[in-house]
Tab-separated table of C-alpha atoms and ligand atoms in Angstrom:
chain	number	residue	atom	x	y	z
A	1215	UNK	CA	1.790	19.160	7.210
A	1216	UNK	CA	0.752	17.226	3.993
A	1217	UNK	CA	-1.609	15.307	6.331
A	1218	UNK	CA	-3.631	18.013	6.981
A	1219	UNK	CA	-4.870	18.300	3.404
A	1220	UNK	CA	-7.092	15.424	1.904
A	1221	UNK	CA	-5.621	12.633	0.533
A	1222	UNK	CA	-4.377	12.293	-2.962
A	1223	UNK	CA	-5.379	8.454	-2.519
A	1224	UNK	CA	-7.644	6.869	-0.387
A	1225	UNK	CA	-8.173	3.698	-0.952
A	1226	UNK	CA	-10.681	1.436	0.917
A	1227	UNK	CA	-11.130	-1.888	1.366
A	1228	UNK	CA	-9.847	-2.509	-1.883
A	1229	UNK	CA	-10.402	-6.245	-3.510
A	1230	UNK	CA	-9.056	-7.703	-6.648
A	1231	UNK	CA	-9.837	-11.203	-7.475
A	1232	UNK	CA	-9.158	-13.341	-10.103
A	1233	UNK	CA	-11.155	-16.679	-11.671
A	1234	UNK	CA	-8.355	-19.870	-12.195
A	1235	UNK	CA	-9.177	-23.008	-13.534
A	1236	UNK	CA	-7.871	-25.980	-11.170
A	1237	UNK	CA	-5.605	-27.998	-12.330
A	1238	UNK	CA	-7.075	-31.699	-13.531
A	1239	UNK	CA	-10.300	-30.577	-12.944
A	1240	UNK	CA	-13.311	-30.887	-15.376
A	1241	UNK	CA	-14.328	-28.331	-18.047
A	1242	UNK	CA	-17.440	-27.913	-16.230
A	1243	UNK	CA	-16.336	-27.354	-12.964
A	1244	UNK	CA	-16.678	-24.161	-11.173
A	1245	UNK	CA	-13.056	-22.073	-11.358
A	1246	UNK	CA	-11.486	-21.023	-8.141
A	1247	UNK	CA	-11.011	-17.594	-6.912
A	1248	UNK	CA	-7.565	-16.193	-6.417
A	1249	UNK	CA	-7.904	-13.070	-3.748
A	1250	UNK	CA	-4.886	-11.468	-4.858
A	1251	UNK	CA	-5.754	-8.263	-2.732
A	1252	UNK	CA	-8.061	-8.838	-0.314
A	1253	UNK	CA	-9.285	-5.945	1.826
A	1254	UNK	CA	-6.772	-3.520	1.652
A	1255	UNK	CA	-7.115	0.248	2.621
A	1256	UNK	CA	-4.458	3.281	2.781
A	1257	UNK	CA	-4.273	7.061	2.085
A	1258	UNK	CA	-1.259	8.570	0.244
A	1259	UNK	CA	-0.893	11.915	0.766
A	1260	UNK	CA	0.487	14.775	-1.761
A	1261	UNK	CA	4.690	14.403	-1.754
A	1262	UNK	CA	4.651	11.413	0.776
A	1263	UNK	CA	5.971	7.757	0.182
A	1264	UNK	CA	4.332	4.899	1.094
A	1265	UNK	CA	6.337	2.067	0.939
A	1266	UNK	CA	4.839	-1.554	0.278
A	1267	UNK	CA	6.534	-4.935	1.310
A	1268	UNK	CA	5.929	-8.071	1.329
A	1269	UNK	CA	7.389	-11.572	0.011
A	1270	UNK	CA	6.348	-12.493	-4.102
A	1271	UNK	CA	2.916	-13.462	-4.478
A	1272	UNK	CA	1.717	-11.317	-1.790
A	1273	UNK	CA	-0.377	-9.065	-3.792
A	1274	UNK	CA	1.869	-5.797	-3.952
A	1275	UNK	CA	2.049	-5.738	-7.679
A	1276	UNK	CA	-1.780	-6.610	-8.414
A	1277	UNK	CA	-2.510	-3.527	-5.950
A	1278	UNK	CA	-0.078	-1.710	-8.161
A	1279	UNK	CA	-1.705	-2.657	-11.001
A	1280	UNK	CA	-5.150	-1.963	-9.898
A	1281	UNK	CA	-4.636	1.640	-8.827
A	1282	UNK	CA	-4.271	2.085	-12.750
A	1283	UNK	CA	-7.004	-0.069	-13.945
A	1284	UNK	CA	-4.566	-2.428	-15.328
A	1285	UNK	CA	-6.452	-5.095	-13.038
A	1286	UNK	CA	-9.735	-3.768	-12.492
A	1287	UNK	CA	-10.970	-3.892	-8.691
A	1288	UNK	CA	-13.504	-6.388	-7.748
A	1289	UNK	CA	-14.546	-4.471	-4.897
A	1290	UNK	CA	-14.002	-1.369	-2.644
A	1291	UNK	CA	-12.873	1.798	-3.620
A	1292	UNK	CA	-10.214	3.899	-5.070
A	1293	UNK	CA	-10.373	7.968	-4.361
A	1294	UNK	CA	-8.339	9.942	-6.294
A	1295	UNK	CA	-8.158	13.800	-5.871
A	1296	UNK	CA	-11.878	13.212	-4.367
A	1297	UNK	CA	-13.160	10.936	-7.779
A	1298	UNK	CA	-14.507	7.642	-7.014
A	1299	UNK	CA	-12.315	5.598	-9.878
A	1300	UNK	CA	-13.978	2.233	-9.252
A	1301	UNK	CA	-16.210	1.393	-11.915
A	1302	UNK	CA	-15.177	4.806	-13.821
A	1303	UNK	CA	-15.701	4.902	-17.636
A	1304	UNK	CA	-12.492	4.402	-19.843
A	1305	UNK	CA	-12.528	8.054	-20.480
A	1306	UNK	CA	-12.277	8.710	-17.025
A	1307	UNK	CA	-9.161	6.687	-16.650
A	1308	UNK	CA	-7.447	7.920	-19.425
A	1309	UNK	CA	-7.998	11.451	-17.907
A	1310	UNK	CA	-6.441	10.162	-14.566
A	1311	UNK	CA	-3.850	8.099	-16.269
A	1312	UNK	CA	-1.540	11.047	-16.953
A	1313	UNK	CA	-1.647	11.811	-13.217
A	1314	UNK	CA	-0.552	8.508	-12.316
A	1315	UNK	CA	2.294	7.065	-13.633
A	1316	UNK	CA	4.248	4.038	-12.916
A	1317	UNK	CA	7.851	2.357	-13.217
A	1318	UNK	CA	8.056	-1.221	-14.016
A	1319	UNK	CA	9.996	-3.827	-12.221
A	1320	UNK	CA	11.999	-5.328	-15.207
A	1321	UNK	CA	13.558	-1.844	-16.907
A	1322	UNK	CA	14.396	-3.469	-20.551
A	1323	UNK	CA	11.365	-5.903	-20.755
A	1324	UNK	CA	9.065	-2.609	-20.130
A	1325	UNK	CA	11.052	-0.861	-22.859
A	1326	UNK	CA	9.888	-1.045	-26.583
A	1327	UNK	CA	13.254	-2.287	-28.157
A	1328	UNK	CA	12.288	-0.790	-31.488
A	1329	UNK	CA	12.226	2.412	-30.287
A	1330	UNK	CA	14.973	5.163	-28.961
A	1331	UNK	CA	15.455	6.467	-25.380
A	1332	UNK	CA	14.167	9.841	-26.755
A	1333	UNK	CA	10.961	8.329	-28.504
A	1334	UNK	CA	10.197	6.183	-25.231
A	1335	UNK	CA	10.693	9.026	-22.982
A	1336	UNK	CA	8.410	11.358	-25.199
A	1337	UNK	CA	5.901	8.937	-25.987
A	1338	UNK	CA	3.148	9.758	-23.324
A	1339	UNK	CA	3.761	13.411	-24.267
A	1340	UNK	CA	2.870	12.603	-27.861
A	1341	UNK	CA	-0.203	10.799	-26.804
A	1342	UNK	CA	-1.588	12.941	-24.122
A	1343	UNK	CA	-0.538	16.399	-25.032
A	1344	UNK	CA	-0.827	16.573	-29.095
A	1345	UNK	CA	-0.997	20.427	-28.722
A	1346	UNK	CA	3.077	20.171	-27.634
A	1347	UNK	CA	5.305	20.847	-30.905
A	1348	UNK	CA	7.855	17.965	-31.825
A	1349	UNK	CA	10.606	20.587	-31.013
A	1350	UNK	CA	9.351	21.833	-27.635
A	1351	UNK	CA	8.703	17.755	-26.987
A	1352	UNK	CA	12.557	16.784	-27.709
A	1353	UNK	CA	13.430	19.916	-25.700
A	1354	UNK	CA	11.538	18.683	-22.840
A	1355	UNK	CA	12.889	14.919	-23.349
A	1356	UNK	CA	16.532	16.205	-23.232
A	1357	UNK	CA	15.994	17.913	-20.291
A	1358	UNK	CA	14.417	15.479	-18.106
A	1359	UNK	CA	17.432	12.937	-19.551
A	1360	UNK	CA	19.624	15.037	-17.672
A	1361	UNK	CA	17.313	15.492	-14.519
A	1362	UNK	CA	17.394	11.479	-14.193
A	1363	UNK	CA	21.210	11.212	-15.186
A	1364	UNK	CA	21.584	10.243	-18.940
A	1365	UNK	CA	22.620	12.595	-21.519
A	1366	UNK	CA	21.022	14.284	-24.172
A	1367	UNK	CA	23.945	12.246	-27.005
A	1368	UNK	CA	21.997	9.303	-25.608
A	1369	UNK	CA	18.754	10.287	-26.968
A	1370	UNK	CA	19.192	8.191	-30.084
A	1371	UNK	CA	20.437	5.184	-28.489
A	1372	UNK	CA	18.232	1.887	-28.051
A	1373	UNK	CA	17.098	0.303	-25.016
A	1374	UNK	CA	19.865	-2.677	-25.691
A	1375	UNK	CA	22.778	0.034	-25.767
A	1376	UNK	CA	21.996	0.893	-22.242
A	1377	UNK	CA	22.924	-0.862	-18.730
A	1378	UNK	CA	19.915	-2.149	-16.624
A	1379	UNK	CA	20.159	0.767	-13.808
A	1380	UNK	CA	20.119	3.274	-17.326
A	1381	UNK	CA	17.219	1.445	-18.587
A	1382	UNK	CA	15.541	2.194	-15.277
A	1383	UNK	CA	16.513	5.568	-15.744
A	1384	UNK	CA	14.766	5.857	-18.926
A	1385	UNK	CA	11.541	4.369	-17.327
A	1386	UNK	CA	11.673	6.978	-14.734
A	1387	UNK	CA	12.198	9.549	-17.278
A	1388	UNK	CA	8.957	8.253	-18.966
A	1389	UNK	CA	6.965	8.070	-15.908
A	1390	UNK	CA	7.757	11.667	-15.041
A	1391	UNK	CA	7.416	13.502	-18.778
A	1392	UNK	CA	3.575	13.971	-17.660
A	1393	UNK	CA	4.335	15.480	-14.454
A	1394	UNK	CA	2.367	13.083	-12.947
A	1395	UNK	CA	0.995	13.485	-9.401
A	1396	UNK	CA	1.802	10.244	-8.344
A	1397	UNK	CA	4.317	7.712	-9.405
A	1398	UNK	CA	3.778	4.093	-8.410
A	1399	UNK	CA	7.162	2.271	-8.449
A	1400	UNK	CA	6.687	-1.725	-8.826
A	1401	UNK	CA	9.917	-2.990	-6.979
A	1402	UNK	CA	11.759	-0.622	-9.307
A	1403	UNK	CA	15.298	-1.855	-8.167
A	1404	UNK	CA	14.869	-5.670	-7.414
A	1405	UNK	CA	16.234	-6.392	-10.779
A	1406	UNK	CA	19.352	-4.231	-10.276
A	1407	UNK	CA	22.661	-4.838	-8.914
A	1408	UNK	CA	22.932	-3.814	-5.207
A	1409	UNK	CA	25.132	-0.856	-5.927
A	1410	UNK	CA	22.625	0.358	-8.720
A	1411	UNK	CA	19.548	0.056	-6.175
A	1412	UNK	CA	20.833	2.553	-4.438
A	1413	UNK	CA	21.489	5.204	-7.072
A	1414	UNK	CA	18.208	4.620	-8.414
A	1415	UNK	CA	16.472	4.845	-4.974
A	1416	UNK	CA	18.497	8.031	-4.005
A	1417	UNK	CA	17.393	9.130	-7.659
A	1418	UNK	CA	13.612	8.592	-6.657
A	1419	UNK	CA	14.008	10.229	-3.687
A	1420	UNK	CA	15.560	13.435	-5.071
A	1421	UNK	CA	12.697	13.901	-7.434
A	1422	UNK	CA	10.338	13.150	-5.008
A	1423	UNK	CA	11.297	16.115	-2.951
A	1424	UNK	CA	11.998	18.344	-5.825
A	1425	UNK	CA	8.722	17.969	-7.482
A	1426	UNK	CA	6.347	17.203	-4.639
A	1427	UNK	CA	5.622	13.685	-5.731
A	1428	UNK	CA	3.551	11.227	-4.161
A	1429	UNK	CA	5.392	7.838	-4.789
A	1430	UNK	CA	3.932	4.304	-3.863
A	1431	UNK	CA	6.964	2.276	-3.539
A	1432	UNK	CA	6.733	-1.749	-3.722
A	1433	UNK	CA	9.583	-3.940	-2.721
A	1434	UNK	CA	9.950	-7.606	-1.061
A	1435	UNK	CA	12.086	-6.436	1.571
A	1436	UNK	CA	12.203	-3.820	4.076
A	1437	UNK	CA	16.001	-2.621	3.911
A	1438	UNK	CA	15.068	-1.099	0.445
A	1439	UNK	CA	11.989	1.093	1.012
A	1440	UNK	CA	13.538	2.306	4.457
A	1441	UNK	CA	15.353	4.930	3.099
A	1442	UNK	CA	12.480	6.513	0.999
A	1443	UNK	CA	9.446	6.116	2.836
A	1444	UNK	CA	7.617	7.908	5.260
A	1445	UNK	CA	4.957	5.177	6.161
A	1446	UNK	CA	4.961	1.757	5.291
A	1447	UNK	CA	2.544	-1.123	4.765
A	1448	UNK	CA	3.069	-4.771	5.110
A	1449	UNK	CA	1.083	-7.276	3.188
A	1450	UNK	CA	0.487	-10.882	3.200
A	1451	UNK	CA	-1.306	-13.001	1.089
A	1452	UNK	CA	-3.414	-10.024	-0.157
A	1453	UNK	CA	-4.024	-8.649	3.120
A	1454	UNK	CA	-2.501	-5.595	5.338
A	1455	UNK	CA	-0.653	-7.265	8.398
A	1456	UNK	CA	0.677	-3.457	9.357
A	1457	UNK	CA	0.689	0.244	8.452
A	1458	UNK	CA	2.842	2.071	10.196
A	1459	UNK	CA	5.230	5.456	10.288
A	1460	UNK	CA	8.912	4.485	9.014
A	1461	UNK	CA	9.904	5.477	12.765
A	1462	UNK	CA	7.534	3.295	14.695
A	1463	UNK	CA	7.811	0.231	12.288
A	1464	UNK	CA	11.593	-0.120	12.083
A	1465	UNK	CA	12.140	0.830	15.420
A	1466	UNK	CA	9.258	-1.059	17.220
A	1467	UNK	CA	7.133	-3.410	14.510
A	1468	UNK	CA	4.146	-4.414	16.322
A	1469	UNK	CA	3.067	-7.388	13.793
A	1470	UNK	CA	4.902	-10.758	13.834
A	1471	UNK	CA	5.611	-10.833	10.053
A	1472	UNK	CA	7.007	-7.254	10.138
A	1473	UNK	CA	9.305	-8.310	12.954
A	1474	UNK	CA	10.307	-11.446	10.871
A	1475	UNK	CA	11.094	-9.552	8.024
A	1476	UNK	CA	12.732	-7.072	9.749
A	1477	UNK	CA	14.884	-9.822	11.151
A	1478	UNK	CA	15.865	-10.588	7.847
A	1479	UNK	CA	17.688	-7.533	7.051
A	1480	UNK	CA	21.315	-8.483	7.326
A	1481	UNK	CA	23.744	-6.064	9.915
A	1482	UNK	CA	26.955	-4.936	8.235
A	1483	UNK	CA	28.941	-5.842	11.362
A	1484	UNK	CA	29.808	-9.020	11.320
A	1485	UNK	CA	30.462	-9.242	15.029
A	1486	UNK	CA	26.854	-7.828	15.838
A	1487	UNK	CA	25.215	-10.297	13.004
A	1488	UNK	CA	26.720	-13.410	14.960
A	1489	UNK	CA	25.452	-12.739	18.114
A	1490	UNK	CA	22.331	-11.219	17.080
A	1491	UNK	CA	18.998	-12.949	18.126
A	1492	UNK	CA	16.358	-13.115	15.514
A	1493	UNK	CA	13.069	-15.128	14.778
A	1494	UNK	CA	13.446	-15.879	10.857
A	1495	UNK	CA	10.247	-16.885	9.110
A	1496	UNK	CA	9.950	-20.426	8.554
A	1497	UNK	CA	8.078	-22.603	5.701
A	1498	UNK	CA	6.588	-21.157	2.369
A	1499	UNK	CA	4.061	-18.654	1.378
A	1500	UNK	CA	0.678	-20.742	1.620
A	1501	UNK	CA	-1.290	-20.688	-1.847
A	1502	UNK	CA	-3.570	-17.879	-2.241
A	1503	UNK	CA	-6.163	-20.333	-3.873
A	1504	UNK	CA	-6.256	-21.694	-0.564
A	1505	UNK	CA	-5.424	-19.497	2.167
A	1506	UNK	CA	-5.249	-20.130	5.885
A	1507	UNK	CA	-8.445	-19.474	7.784
A	1508	UNK	CA	-8.493	-16.935	10.449
A	1509	UNK	CA	-5.483	-15.099	10.374
A	1510	UNK	CA	-4.008	-15.985	7.232
A	1511	UNK	CA	-0.273	-15.706	8.807
A	1512	UNK	CA	-1.042	-18.284	11.642
A	1513	UNK	CA	0.434	-21.067	9.556
A	1514	UNK	CA	3.981	-19.257	10.274
A	1515	UNK	CA	3.601	-17.430	13.156
A	1516	UNK	CA	6.010	-18.031	16.072
A	1517	UNK	CA	3.262	-16.532	18.217
A	1518	UNK	CA	0.054	-18.141	17.003
A	1519	UNK	CA	-2.484	-19.192	19.431
A	1520	UNK	CA	-5.502	-21.107	19.267
A	1521	UNK	CA	-8.071	-18.127	18.423
A	1522	UNK	CA	-5.412	-17.421	15.533
A	1523	UNK	CA	-6.734	-20.068	13.345
A	1524	UNK	CA	-9.996	-19.328	13.668
A	1525	UNK	CA	-10.847	-15.538	13.841
A	1526	UNK	CA	-9.432	-13.164	11.606
A	1527	UNK	CA	-7.722	-10.165	13.513
A	1528	UNK	CA	-9.017	-6.626	12.381
A	1529	UNK	CA	-6.820	-3.794	11.199
A	1530	UNK	CA	-6.790	-1.524	14.460
A	1531	UNK	CA	-5.499	1.647	14.654
A	1532	UNK	CA	-3.608	3.083	17.609
A	1533	UNK	CA	-3.587	7.308	18.739
A	1534	UNK	CA	-0.737	7.412	16.337
A	1535	UNK	CA	-2.514	6.312	13.392
A	1536	UNK	CA	-0.600	3.051	13.025
A	1537	UNK	CA	-2.453	0.019	12.259
A	1538	UNK	CA	-1.745	-3.886	12.894
A	1539	UNK	CA	-3.736	-6.554	12.445
A	1540	UNK	CA	-2.778	-9.030	14.990
A	1541	UNK	CA	-5.212	-10.396	17.958
A	1542	UNK	CA	-1.658	-10.345	20.122
A	1543	UNK	CA	-0.077	-7.422	18.945
A	1544	UNK	CA	1.613	-5.224	21.915
A	1545	UNK	CA	0.411	-1.137	22.091
A	1546	UNK	CA	3.021	0.702	20.227
A	1547	UNK	CA	5.349	2.835	22.304
B	3021	SF4	FE1	0.111	-14.236	14.853
B	3021	SF4	FE2	-2.217	-14.822	15.826
B	3021	SF4	FE3	-0.890	-12.253	15.387
B	3021	SF4	FE4	-1.805	-13.571	13.347
B	3021	SF4	S1	-3.548	-13.048	14.992
B	3021	SF4	S2	-0.093	-12.647	13.455
B	3021	SF4	S3	-1.249	-15.933	13.709
B	3021	SF4	S4	-0.477	-14.014	16.719
């Protein structure tokens, strides 16, 4: 139903490039260009979660930061509620900032150690809603602490007095205090113990359902995003390899990179795991300073053919709206 309404966020051919000096080069040598995000497109509707997956260095976090203008886009478009944000003024971004919030990867490092949990959670409200009194702000903070699984008695404690999972709950409460429409979660569970990861993913899923939030949920493996995402985008070296519904991706991934990521997910039954046939990824991610020609995945792709090293595969959609960038992807069932 959500997809019949216009998307909250439309990203089209987004590019984020960084100039970097080359090691050992002369000072007058032109800097190289890292294409951290290189032509990414997707739609995100209210109440929907898009999982974004790929190895470290594939551009996921840069994409997340570009959506908040923390890394300005080099080209392409970010349309938020119908408004073009690439090239928008600081004032326009400031107005949008309260509707798009972020949860960061390292929960402890993302919190100011000199502020109490209550001050951290209430800070966005103090900045963006000066009309709200201190007493109302304090009440909202306590209500939200309770909602994310903390207690009002912890309001005056400092970040070092909390566990990693509790710090992430503080980060989530801080992201929610302004009642945003979209929360960008940049690997919110990768620094946490496995048992705590499940708690945080469940909490985000509950909050999303209750509050009708849109989530962009970034992780480096497909197991983590499965539970929470309605659609999943797989990225490699700054490009989109596949975007599909959860059902389509987990039952019949079409891109060889998605298939390799799925094959890397362990199966809990040791007997099944032992007899499982799977194609694991070999080699390292190539340097984004010098990405492979043609299909950027061809140097590690078990299905690569001659054409793959010269021709860039376009991202093609099927009738269900699932997209894949591979010359030899089979049609989805
Ligand atoms: Fe592999 Fe070629 Fe498809 Fe790229 S285009 S994923 S190299 S088969």
